[in-house]
Amino acid sequence: MSGENNVGERIRQKRKALGLSQEELAERMHVTAALISNYENGKVDIKSSVMRELAGILGTTVAYLMDGDPEIDTDIKNLIRIYLTLGRPNIQKVALEQMKILNGV
């Protein structure tokens, strides 16, 4: 099975999880249902701009669609970004301890 076909499978799984038909996804993207079918069956290459649009509509990430990378919640991404901007290790340590306390860990 080619990598492109895996991409298509992940697109199909996300579409179905949202309860969308190929026609409904096609409508949202302003393309034909046949093109969505071709994406899902790995018959055409998907441009990066289209992949971003698909990820947005399907509520996932391009990394997940492309490589099956685990999806990370937006809030978690923001927490990681903030944590990394704290800079100094001692401040990061305090922030991590506070998050643990808030989470009851």
N, CA, C and O atoms as a printed pandas DataFrame, in Angstrom:
     atom_number atom_name residue_name chain_id  residue_number  x_coord  y_coord  z_coord
0              1         N          MET        A               1    0.860   -1.188    0.000
1              2        CA          MET        A               1    0.000    0.000    0.000
2              3         C          MET        A               1    0.894    1.236    0.000
3              4         O          MET        A               1    1.811    1.338    0.815
4              5         N          SER        A               2    0.637    2.155   -0.890
5              6        CA          SER        A               2    1.479    3.344   -1.001
6              7         C          SER        A               2    1.147    4.351    0.091
7              8         O          SER        A               2    0.081    4.293    0.703
8              9         N          GLY        A               3    2.082    5.282    0.329
9             10        CA          GLY        A               3    1.866    6.333    1.317
10            11         C          GLY        A               3    0.660    7.189    0.972
11            12         O          GLY        A               3   -0.084    7.608    1.859
12            13         N          GLU        A               4    0.468    7.446   -0.305
13            14        CA          GLU        A               4   -0.663    8.260   -0.760
14            15         C          GLU        A               4   -1.975    7.591   -0.388
15            16         O          GLU        A               4   -2.932    8.256    0.008
16            17         N          ASN        A               5   -2.013    6.256   -0.518
17            18        CA          ASN        A               5   -3.227    5.538   -0.174
18            19         C          ASN        A               5   -3.513    5.646    1.323
19            20         O          ASN        A               5   -4.673    5.727    1.725
20            21         N          ASN        A               6   -2.471    5.649    2.146
21            22        CA          ASN        A               6   -2.667    5.837    3.579
22            23         C          ASN        A               6   -3.256    7.211    3.857
23            24         O          ASN        A               6   -4.105    7.363    4.736
24            25         N          VAL        A               7   -2.811    8.199    3.119
25            26        CA          VAL        A               7   -3.368    9.547    3.245
26            27         C          VAL        A               7   -4.855    9.491    2.927
27            28         O          VAL        A               7   -5.679   10.042    3.657
28            29         N          GLY        A               8   -5.182    8.829    1.843
29            30        CA          GLY        A               8   -6.578    8.704    1.439
30            31         C          GLY        A               8   -7.424    8.004    2.488
31            32         O          GLY        A               8   -8.561    8.401    2.743
32            33         N          GLU        A               9   -6.876    6.973    3.089
33            34        CA          GLU        A               9   -7.601    6.254    4.144
34            35         C          GLU        A               9   -7.863    7.164    5.336
35            36         O          GLU        A               9   -8.955    7.150    5.905
36            37         N          ARG        A              10   -6.857    7.959    5.714
37            38        CA          ARG        A              10   -7.043    8.870    6.849
38            39         C          ARG        A              10   -8.077    9.946    6.516
39            40         O          ARG        A              10   -8.864   10.333    7.380
40            41         N          ILE        A              11   -8.081   10.426    5.284
41            42        CA          ILE        A              11   -9.100   11.392    4.860
42            43         C          ILE        A              11  -10.480   10.749    4.962
43            44         O          ILE        A              11  -11.408   11.344    5.509
44            45         N          ARG        A              12  -10.611    9.534    4.434
45            46        CA          ARG        A              12  -11.892    8.819    4.464
46            47         C          ARG        A              12  -12.357    8.612    5.909
47            48         O          ARG        A              12  -13.522    8.853    6.226
48            49         N          GLN        A              13  -11.456    8.170    6.777
49            50        CA          GLN        A              13  -11.821    7.920    8.175
50            51         C          GLN        A              13  -12.293    9.195    8.861
51            52         O          GLN        A              13  -13.295    9.175    9.576
52            53         N          LYS        A              14  -11.593   10.294    8.655
53            54        CA          LYS        A              14  -11.982   11.567    9.272
54            55         C          LYS        A              14  -13.322   12.046    8.717
55            56         O          LYS        A              14  -14.171   12.535    9.463
56            57         N          ARG        A              15  -13.502   11.904    7.414
57            58        CA          ARG        A              15  -14.761   12.329    6.786
58            59         C          ARG        A              15  -15.923   11.542    7.376
59            60         O          ARG        A              15  -16.947   12.115    7.749
60            61         N          LYS        A              16  -15.757   10.234    7.457
61            62        CA          LYS        A              16  -16.828    9.383    7.982
62            63         C          LYS        A              16  -17.083    9.655    9.458
63            64         O          LYS        A              16  -18.230    9.627    9.906
64            65         N          ALA        A              17  -16.021    9.918   10.218
65            66        CA          ALA        A              17  -16.182   10.209   11.647
66            67         C          ALA        A              17  -17.021   11.467   11.858
67            68         O          ALA        A              17  -17.715   11.599   12.866
68            69         N          LEU        A              18  -16.950   12.385   10.901
69            70        CA          LEU        A              18  -17.757   13.608   10.971
70            71         C          LEU        A              18  -19.151   13.409   10.379
71            72         O          LEU        A              18  -19.982   14.317   10.415
72            73         N          GLY        A              19  -19.400   12.232    9.842
73            74        CA          GLY        A              19  -20.703   11.944    9.244
74            75         C          GLY        A              19  -20.913   12.631    7.912
75            76         O          GLY        A              19  -22.049   12.892    7.516
76            77         N          LEU        A              20  -19.820   12.927    7.216
77            78        CA          LEU        A              20  -19.920   13.603    5.921
78            79         C          LEU        A              20  -19.840   12.601    4.781
79            80         O          LEU        A              20  -19.053   11.656    4.829
80            81         N          SER        A              21  -20.640   12.807    3.778
81            82        CA          SER        A              21  -20.517   12.024    2.549
82            83         C          SER        A              21  -19.425   12.672    1.698
83            84         O          SER        A              21  -18.991   13.791    1.973
84            85         N          GLN        A              22  -18.993   11.964    0.676
85            86        CA          GLN        A              22  -18.020   12.560   -0.245
86            87         C          GLN        A              22  -18.613   13.807   -0.890
87            88         O          GLN        A              22  -17.905   14.786   -1.129
88            89         N          GLU        A              23  -19.908   13.768   -1.169
89            90        CA          GLU        A              23  -20.571   14.910   -1.802
90            91         C          GLU        A              23  -20.570   16.129   -0.872
91            92         O          GLU        A              23  -20.341   17.256   -1.310
92            93         N          GLU        A              24  -20.828   15.885    0.420
93            94        CA          GLU        A              24  -20.858   17.001    1.378
94            95         C          GLU        A              24  -19.461   17.611    1.561
95            96         O          GLU        A              24  -19.316   18.832    1.631
96            97         N          LEU        A              25  -18.447   16.758    1.637
97            98        CA          LEU        A              25  -17.079   17.269    1.743
98            99         C          LEU        A              25  -16.717   18.043    0.478
99           100         O          LEU        A              25  -16.097   19.105    0.544
100          101         N          ALA        A              26  -17.107   17.503   -0.665
101          102        CA          ALA        A              26  -16.828   18.170   -1.944
102          103         C          ALA        A              26  -17.480   19.549   -1.993
103          104         O          ALA        A              26  -16.872   20.512   -2.458
104          105         N          GLU        A              27  -18.718   19.638   -1.513
105          106        CA          GLU        A              27  -19.415   20.933   -1.479
106          107         C          GLU        A              27  -18.646   21.948   -0.648
107          108         O          GLU        A              27  -18.471   23.095   -1.058
108          109         N          ARG        A              28  -18.189   21.517    0.525
109          110        CA          ARG        A              28  -17.457   22.425    1.412
110          111         C          ARG        A              28  -16.148   22.899    0.787
111          112         O          ARG        A              28  -15.683   24.003    1.067
112          113         N          MET        A              29  -15.558   22.057   -0.059
113          114        CA          MET        A              29  -14.283   22.392   -0.685
114          115         C          MET        A              29  -14.457   23.010   -2.068
115          116         O          MET        A              29  -13.481   23.439   -2.684
116          117         N          HIS        A              30  -15.691   23.056   -2.557
117          118        CA          HIS        A              30  -15.978   23.594   -3.887
118          119         C          HIS        A              30  -15.272   22.796   -4.980
119          120         O          HIS        A              30  -14.697   23.351   -5.917
120          121         N          VAL        A              31  -15.338   21.455   -4.821
121          122        CA          VAL        A              31  -14.789   20.542   -5.831
122          123         C          VAL        A              31  -15.848   19.475   -6.100
123          124         O          VAL        A              31  -16.943   19.528   -5.540
124          125         N          THR        A              32  -15.525   18.521   -6.946
125          126        CA          THR        A              32  -16.472   17.450   -7.240
126          127         C          THR        A              32  -16.285   16.278   -6.278
127          128         O          THR        A              32  -15.214   16.088   -5.702
128          129         N          ALA        A              33  -17.347   15.505   -6.122
129          130        CA          ALA        A              33  -17.274   14.292   -5.301
130          131         C          ALA        A              33  -16.282   13.303   -5.911
131          132         O          ALA        A              33  -15.630   12.543   -5.194
132          133         N          ALA        A              34  -16.174   13.321   -7.235
133          134        CA          ALA        A              34  -15.221   12.433   -7.909
134          135         C          ALA        A              34  -13.787   12.754   -7.488
135          136         O          ALA        A              34  -12.965   11.850   -7.338
136          137         N          LEU        A              35  -13.489   14.045   -7.298
137          138        CA          LEU        A              35  -12.146   14.428   -6.874
138          139         C          LEU        A              35  -11.887   13.948   -5.447
139          140         O          LEU        A              35  -10.792   13.476   -5.141
140          141         N          ILE        A              36  -12.878   14.066   -4.582
141          142        CA          ILE        A              36  -12.738   13.559   -3.208
142          143         C          ILE        A              36  -12.479   12.053   -3.248
143          144         O          ILE        A              36  -11.623   11.547   -2.521
144          145         N          SER        A              37  -13.209   11.349   -4.086
145          146        CA          SER        A              37  -13.005    9.909   -4.247
146          147         C          SER        A              37  -11.579    9.617   -4.701
147          148         O          SER        A              37  -10.937    8.692   -4.203
148          149         N          ASN        A              38  -11.096   10.403   -5.638
149          150        CA          ASN        A              38   -9.724   10.224   -6.124
150          151         C          ASN        A              38   -8.705   10.474   -5.015
151          152         O          ASN        A              38   -7.709    9.758   -4.918
152          153         N          TYR        A              39   -8.948   11.489   -4.173
153          154        CA          TYR        A              39   -8.061   11.733   -3.026
154          155         C          TYR        A              39   -8.046   10.513   -2.112
155          156         O          TYR        A              39   -6.987   10.029   -1.714
156          157         N          GLU        A              40   -9.232   10.031   -1.789
157          158        CA          GLU        A              40   -9.354    8.921   -0.844
158          159         C          GLU        A              40   -8.781    7.618   -1.397
159          160         O          GLU        A              40   -8.344    6.759   -0.631
160          161         N          ASN        A              41   -8.780    7.471   -2.694
161          162        CA          ASN        A              41   -8.259    6.250   -3.319
162          163         C          ASN        A              41   -6.807    6.396   -3.787
163          164         O          ASN        A              41   -6.257    5.492   -4.415
164          165         N          GLY        A              42   -6.197    7.539   -3.477
165          166        CA          GLY        A              42   -4.789    7.738   -3.817
166          167         C          GLY        A              42   -4.516    7.847   -5.296
167          168         O          GLY        A              42   -3.415    7.538   -5.753
168          169         N          LYS        A              43   -5.523    8.291   -6.060
169          170        CA          LYS        A              43   -5.365    8.367   -7.509
170          171         C          LYS        A              43   -4.777    9.686   -7.991
171          172         O          LYS        A              43   -4.331    9.787   -9.134
172          173         N          VAL        A              44   -4.773   10.696   -7.127
173          174        CA          VAL        A              44   -4.209   11.993   -7.494
174          175         C          VAL        A              44   -3.355   12.516   -6.347
175          176         O          VAL        A              44   -3.607   12.213   -5.181
176          177         N          ASP        A              45   -2.355   13.295   -6.689
177          178        CA          ASP        A              45   -1.549   13.961   -5.669
178          179         C          ASP        A              45   -2.347   15.135   -5.122
179          180         O          ASP        A              45   -3.076   15.808   -5.852
180          181         N          ILE        A              46   -2.196   15.363   -3.845
181          182        CA          ILE        A              46   -2.923   16.455   -3.202
182          183         C          ILE        A              46   -1.960   17.591   -2.913
183          184         O          ILE        A              46   -0.963   17.409   -2.215
184          185         N          LYS        A              47   -2.262   18.772   -3.456
185          186        CA          LYS        A              47   -1.425   19.951   -3.221
186          187         C          LYS        A              47   -1.422   20.305   -1.743
187          188         O          LYS        A              47   -2.374   20.007   -1.023
188          189         N          SER        A              48   -0.350   20.938   -1.297
189          190        CA          SER        A              48   -0.240   21.291    0.122
190          191         C          SER        A              48   -1.352   22.243    0.547
191          192         O          SER        A              48   -1.848   22.146    1.669
192          193         N          SER        A              49   -1.749   23.157   -0.326
193          194        CA          SER        A              49   -2.826   24.092    0.030
194          195         C          SER        A              49   -4.152   23.349    0.202
195          196         O          SER        A              49   -4.956   23.701    1.065
196          197         N          VAL        A              50   -4.375   22.336   -0.607
197          198        CA          VAL        A              50   -5.587   21.530   -0.507
198          199         C          VAL        A              50   -5.526   20.680    0.768
199          200         O          VAL        A              50   -6.535   20.496    1.449
200          201         N          MET        A              51   -4.341   20.168    1.077
201          202        CA          MET        A              51   -4.174   19.363    2.282
202          203         C          MET        A              51   -4.492   20.194    3.528
203          204         O          MET        A              51   -5.115   19.698    4.466
204          205         N          ARG        A              52   -4.062   21.459    3.533
205          206        CA          ARG        A              52   -4.372   22.354    4.662
206          207         C          ARG        A              52   -5.878   22.579    4.764
207          208         O          ARG        A              52   -6.444   22.567    5.857
208          209         N          GLU        A              53   -6.518   22.784    3.621
209          210        CA          GLU        A              53   -7.967   22.993    3.613
210          211         C          GLU        A              53   -8.689   21.736    4.120
211          212         O          GLU        A              53   -9.610   21.829    4.931
212          213         N          LEU        A              54   -8.266   20.573    3.642
213          214        CA          LEU        A              54   -8.860   19.312    4.091
214          215         C          LEU        A              54   -8.705   19.143    5.598
215          216         O          LEU        A              54   -9.661   18.791    6.290
216          217         N          ALA        A              55   -7.511   19.392    6.098
217          218        CA          ALA        A              55   -7.254   19.251    7.535
218          219         C          ALA        A              55   -8.169   20.161    8.333
219          220         O          ALA        A              55   -8.721   19.751    9.354
220          221         N          GLY        A              56   -8.333   21.391    7.876
221          222        CA          GLY        A              56   -9.200   22.334    8.574
222          223         C          GLY        A              56  -10.646   21.879    8.592
223          224         O          GLY        A              56  -11.302   21.928    9.633
224          225         N          ILE        A              57  -11.139   21.443    7.465
225          226        CA          ILE        A              57  -12.532   20.989    7.366
226          227         C          ILE        A              57  -12.746   19.723    8.192
227          228         O          ILE        A              57  -13.789   19.551    8.822
228          229         N          LEU        A              58  -11.747   18.840    8.181
229          230        CA          LEU        A              58  -11.876   17.564    8.878
230          231         C          LEU        A              58  -11.489   17.658   10.352
231          232         O          LEU        A              58  -11.560   16.669   11.081
232          233         N          GLY        A              59  -11.083   18.844   10.785
233          234        CA          GLY        A              59  -10.760   19.044   12.191
234          235         C          GLY        A              59   -9.529   18.283   12.644
235          236         O          GLY        A              59   -9.497   17.737   13.747
236          237         N          THR        A              60   -8.521   18.248   11.795
237          238        CA          THR        A              60   -7.290   17.535   12.123
238          239         C          THR        A              60   -6.096   18.346   11.662
239          240         O          THR        A              60   -6.227   19.520   11.317
240          241         N          THR        A              61   -4.940   17.721   11.657
241          242        CA          THR        A              61   -3.725   18.401   11.223
242          243         C          THR        A              61   -3.230   17.818    9.908
243          244         O          THR        A              61   -3.548   16.682    9.555
244          245         N          VAL        A              62   -2.452   18.610    9.194
245          246        CA          VAL        A              62   -1.829   18.114    7.967
246          247         C          VAL        A              62   -0.893   16.956    8.313
247          248         O          VAL        A              62   -0.825   15.967    7.582
248          249         N          ALA        A              63   -0.172   17.081    9.430
249          250        CA          ALA        A              63    0.752   16.017    9.850
250          251         C          ALA        A              63    0.007   14.692   10.047
251          252         O          ALA        A              63    0.516   13.630    9.690
252          253         N          TYR        A              64   -1.189   14.762   10.614
253          254        CA          TYR        A              64   -1.965   13.532   10.788
254          255         C          TYR        A              64   -2.363   12.961    9.430
255          256         O          TYR        A              64   -2.186   11.768    9.187
256          257         N          LEU        A              65   -2.895   13.792    8.550
257          258        CA          LEU        A              65   -3.332   13.294    7.244
258          259         C          LEU        A              65   -2.156   12.741    6.442
259          260         O          LEU        A              65   -2.283   11.701    5.795
260          261         N          MET        A              66   -1.021   13.424    6.480
261          262        CA          MET        A              66    0.136   13.009    5.689
262          263         C          MET        A              66    0.829   11.774    6.250
263          264         O          MET        A              66    1.120   10.827    5.519
264          265         N          ASP        A              67    1.089   11.793    7.548
265          266        CA          ASP        A              67    1.950   10.769    8.134
266          267         C          ASP        A              67    1.302    9.948    9.235
267          268         O          ASP        A              67    1.914    9.013    9.752
268          269         N          GLY        A              68    0.072   10.284    9.600
269          270        CA          GLY        A              68   -0.560    9.579   10.691
270          271         C          GLY        A              68   -0.047   10.010   12.053
271          272         O          GLY        A              68   -0.292    9.342   13.057
272          273         N          ASP        A              69    0.685   11.160   12.085
273          274        CA          ASP        A              69    1.191   11.666   13.360
274          275         C          ASP        A              69    0.028   11.920   14.299
275          276         O          ASP        A              69   -1.036   12.366   13.868
276          277         N          PRO        A              70    0.221   11.641   15.574
277          278        CA          PRO        A              70   -0.871   11.863   16.523
278          279         C          PRO        A              70   -1.343   13.308   16.492
279          280         O          PRO        A              70   -0.553   14.240   16.339
280          281         N          GLU        A              71   -2.631   13.465   16.641
281          282        CA          GLU        A              71   -3.212   14.799   16.676
282          283         C          GLU        A              71   -3.014   15.379   18.071
283          284         O          GLU        A              71   -3.182   14.694   19.080
284          285         N          ILE        A              72   -2.658   16.637   18.100
285          286        CA          ILE        A              72   -2.484   17.316   19.375
286          287         C          ILE        A              72   -3.522   18.416   19.466
287          288         O          ILE        A              72   -3.639   19.254   18.572
288          289         N          ASP        A              73   -4.265   18.404   20.542
289          290        CA          ASP        A              73   -5.286   19.410   20.786
290          291         C          ASP        A              73   -4.667   20.810   20.733
291          292         O          ASP        A              73   -3.528   21.008   21.157
292          293         N          THR        A              74   -5.417   21.765   20.214
293          294        CA          THR        A              74   -4.939   23.147   20.094
294          295         C          THR        A              74   -4.543   23.720   21.446
295          296         O          THR        A              74   -3.541   24.428   21.543
296          297         N          ASP        A              75   -5.315   23.426   22.494
297          298        CA          ASP        A              75   -4.966   23.924   23.826
298          299         C          ASP        A              75   -3.622   23.381   24.287
299          300         O          ASP        A              75   -2.835   24.099   24.905
300          301         N          ILE        A              76   -3.363   22.115   23.987
301          302        CA          ILE        A              76   -2.085   21.525   24.376
302          303         C          ILE        A              76   -0.956   22.176   23.598
303          304         O          ILE        A              76    0.102   22.456   24.163
304          305         N          LYS        A              77   -1.162   22.423   22.305
305          306        CA          LYS        A              77   -0.149   23.109   21.512
306          307         C          LYS        A              77    0.152   24.478   22.104
307          308         O          LYS        A              77    1.313   24.876   22.200
308          309         N          ASN        A              78   -0.895   25.200   22.501
309          310        CA          ASN        A              78   -0.702   26.525   23.088
310          311         C          ASN        A              78    0.055   26.441   24.404
311          312         O          ASN        A              78    0.929   27.268   24.664
312          313         N          LEU        A              79   -0.261   25.461   25.234
313          314        CA          LEU        A              79    0.455   25.284   26.491
314          315         C          LEU        A              79    1.934   24.999   26.254
315          316         O          LEU        A              79    2.798   25.547   26.937
316          317         N          ILE        A              80    2.213   24.142   25.286
317          318        CA          ILE        A              80    3.610   23.834   24.959
318          319         C          ILE        A              80    4.330   25.087   24.478
319          320         O          ILE        A              80    5.457   25.363   24.889
320          321         N          ARG        A              81    3.667   25.848   23.599
321          322        CA          ARG        A              81    4.277   27.076   23.078
322          323         C          ARG        A              81    4.582   28.049   24.210
323          324         O          ARG        A              81    5.672   28.617   24.268
324          325         N          ILE        A              82    3.624   28.240   25.108
325          326        CA          ILE        A              82    3.824   29.151   26.240
326          327         C          ILE        A              82    4.949   28.646   27.132
327          328         O          ILE        A              82    5.820   29.414   27.542
328          329         N          TYR        A              83    4.927   27.361   27.428
329          330        CA          TYR        A              83    5.958   26.755   28.274
330          331         C          TYR        A              83    7.345   27.007   27.687
331          332         O          TYR        A              83    8.272   27.374   28.409
332          333         N          LEU        A              84    7.483   26.808   26.380
333          334        CA          LEU        A              84    8.782   26.995   25.737
334          335         C          LEU        A              84    9.222   28.455   25.723
335          336         O          LEU        A              84   10.419   28.740   25.743
336          337         N          THR        A              85    8.266   29.380   25.688
337          338        CA          THR        A              85    8.644   30.802   25.678
338          339         C          THR        A              85    9.066   31.295   27.052
339          340         O          THR        A              85    9.614   32.391   27.169
340          341         N          LEU        A              86    8.822   30.505   28.097
341          342        CA          LEU        A              86    9.240   30.912   29.437
342          343         C          LEU        A              86   10.751   30.994   29.540
343          344         O          LEU        A              86   11.292   31.754   30.344
344          345         N          GLY        A              87   11.426   30.204   28.720
345          346        CA          GLY        A              87   12.876   30.331   28.601
346          347         C          GLY        A              87   13.686   29.695   29.707
347          348         O          GLY        A              87   14.248   28.617   29.515
348          349         N          ARG        A              88   13.758   30.323   30.839
349          350        CA          ARG        A              88   14.662   29.870   31.895
350          351         C          ARG        A              88   14.156   28.567   32.517
351          352         O          ARG        A              88   12.974   28.445   32.840
352          353         N          PRO        A              89   15.057   27.592   32.681
353          354        CA          PRO        A              89   14.662   26.282   33.222
354          355         C          PRO        A              89   13.975   26.355   34.585
355          356         O          PRO        A              89   13.047   25.590   34.845
356          357         N          ASN        A              90   14.412   27.253   35.449
357          358        CA          ASN        A              90   13.786   27.318   36.774
358          359         C          ASN        A              90   12.338   27.806   36.673
359          360         O          ASN        A              90   11.483   27.351   37.432
360          361         N          ILE        A              91   12.058   28.715   35.756
361          362        CA          ILE        A              91   10.691   29.198   35.560
362          363         C          ILE        A              91    9.841   28.090   34.922
363          364         O          ILE        A              91    8.685   27.896   35.297
364          365         N          GLN        A              92   10.419   27.370   33.960
365          366        CA          GLN        A              92    9.709   26.256   33.339
366          367         C          GLN        A              92    9.366   25.198   34.388
367          368         O          GLN        A              92    8.275   24.627   34.367
368          369         N          LYS        A              93   10.302   24.939   35.305
369          370        CA          LYS        A              93   10.064   23.938   36.345
370          371         C          LYS        A              93    8.889   24.350   37.232
371          372         O          LYS        A              93    8.032   23.526   37.550
372          373         N          VAL        A              94    8.846   25.622   37.630
373          374        CA          VAL        A              94    7.747   26.122   38.460
374          375         C          VAL        A              94    6.423   26.008   37.697
375          376         O          VAL        A              94    5.418   25.585   38.268
376          377         N          ALA        A              95    6.416   26.381   36.417
377          378        CA          ALA        A              95    5.201   26.312   35.602
378          379         C          ALA        A              95    4.716   24.863   35.487
379          380         O          ALA        A              95    3.519   24.591   35.579
380          381         N          LEU        A              96    5.654   23.943   35.286
381          382        CA          LEU        A              96    5.289   22.538   35.187
382          383         C          LEU        A              96    4.696   22.019   36.492
383          384         O          LEU        A              96    3.715   21.276   36.481
384          385         N          GLU        A              97    5.288   22.410   37.611
385          386        CA          GLU        A              97    4.765   22.011   38.916
386          387         C          GLU        A              97    3.354   22.562   39.138
387          388         O          GLU        A              97    2.491   21.869   39.677
388          389         N          GLN        A              98    3.128   23.798   38.726
389          390        CA          GLN        A              98    1.802   24.406   38.870
390          391         C          GLN        A              98    0.764   23.675   38.018
391          392         O          GLN        A              98   -0.364   23.452   38.456
392          393         N          MET        A              99    1.159   23.302   36.791
393          394        CA          MET        A              99    0.233   22.549   35.922
394          395         C          MET        A              99   -0.109   21.208   36.561
395          396         O          MET        A              99   -1.261   20.776   36.514
396          397         N          LYS        A             100    0.869   20.554   37.150
397          398        CA          LYS        A             100    0.625   19.272   37.811
398          399         C          LYS        A             100   -0.348   19.436   38.974
399          400         O          LYS        A             100   -1.248   18.617   39.158
400          401         N          ILE        A             101   -0.166   20.488   39.750
401          402        CA          ILE        A             101   -1.052   20.744   40.882
402          403         C          ILE        A             101   -2.487   20.992   40.385
403          404         O          ILE        A             101   -3.447   20.444   40.927
404          405         N          LEU        A             102   -2.609   21.824   39.348
405          406        CA          LEU        A             102   -3.927   22.114   38.793
406          407         C          LEU        A             102   -4.614   20.874   38.232
407          408         O          LEU        A             102   -5.841   20.773   38.240
408          409         N          ASN        A             103   -3.817   19.946   37.750
409          410        CA          ASN        A             103   -4.365   18.735   37.161
410          411         C          ASN        A             103   -4.536   17.616   38.186
411          412         O          ASN        A             103   -5.079   16.559   37.867
412          413         N          GLY        A             104   -4.082   17.843   39.394
413          414        CA          GLY        A             104   -4.212   16.836   40.443
414          415         C          GLY        A             104   -3.257   15.676   40.292
415          416         O          GLY        A             104   -3.541   14.572   40.756
416          417         N          VAL        A             105   -2.125   15.912   39.648
417          418        CA          VAL        A             105   -1.131   14.860   39.432
418          419         C          VAL        A             105   -0.135   14.847   40.565
419          420         O          VAL        A             105    0.786   14.030   40.568
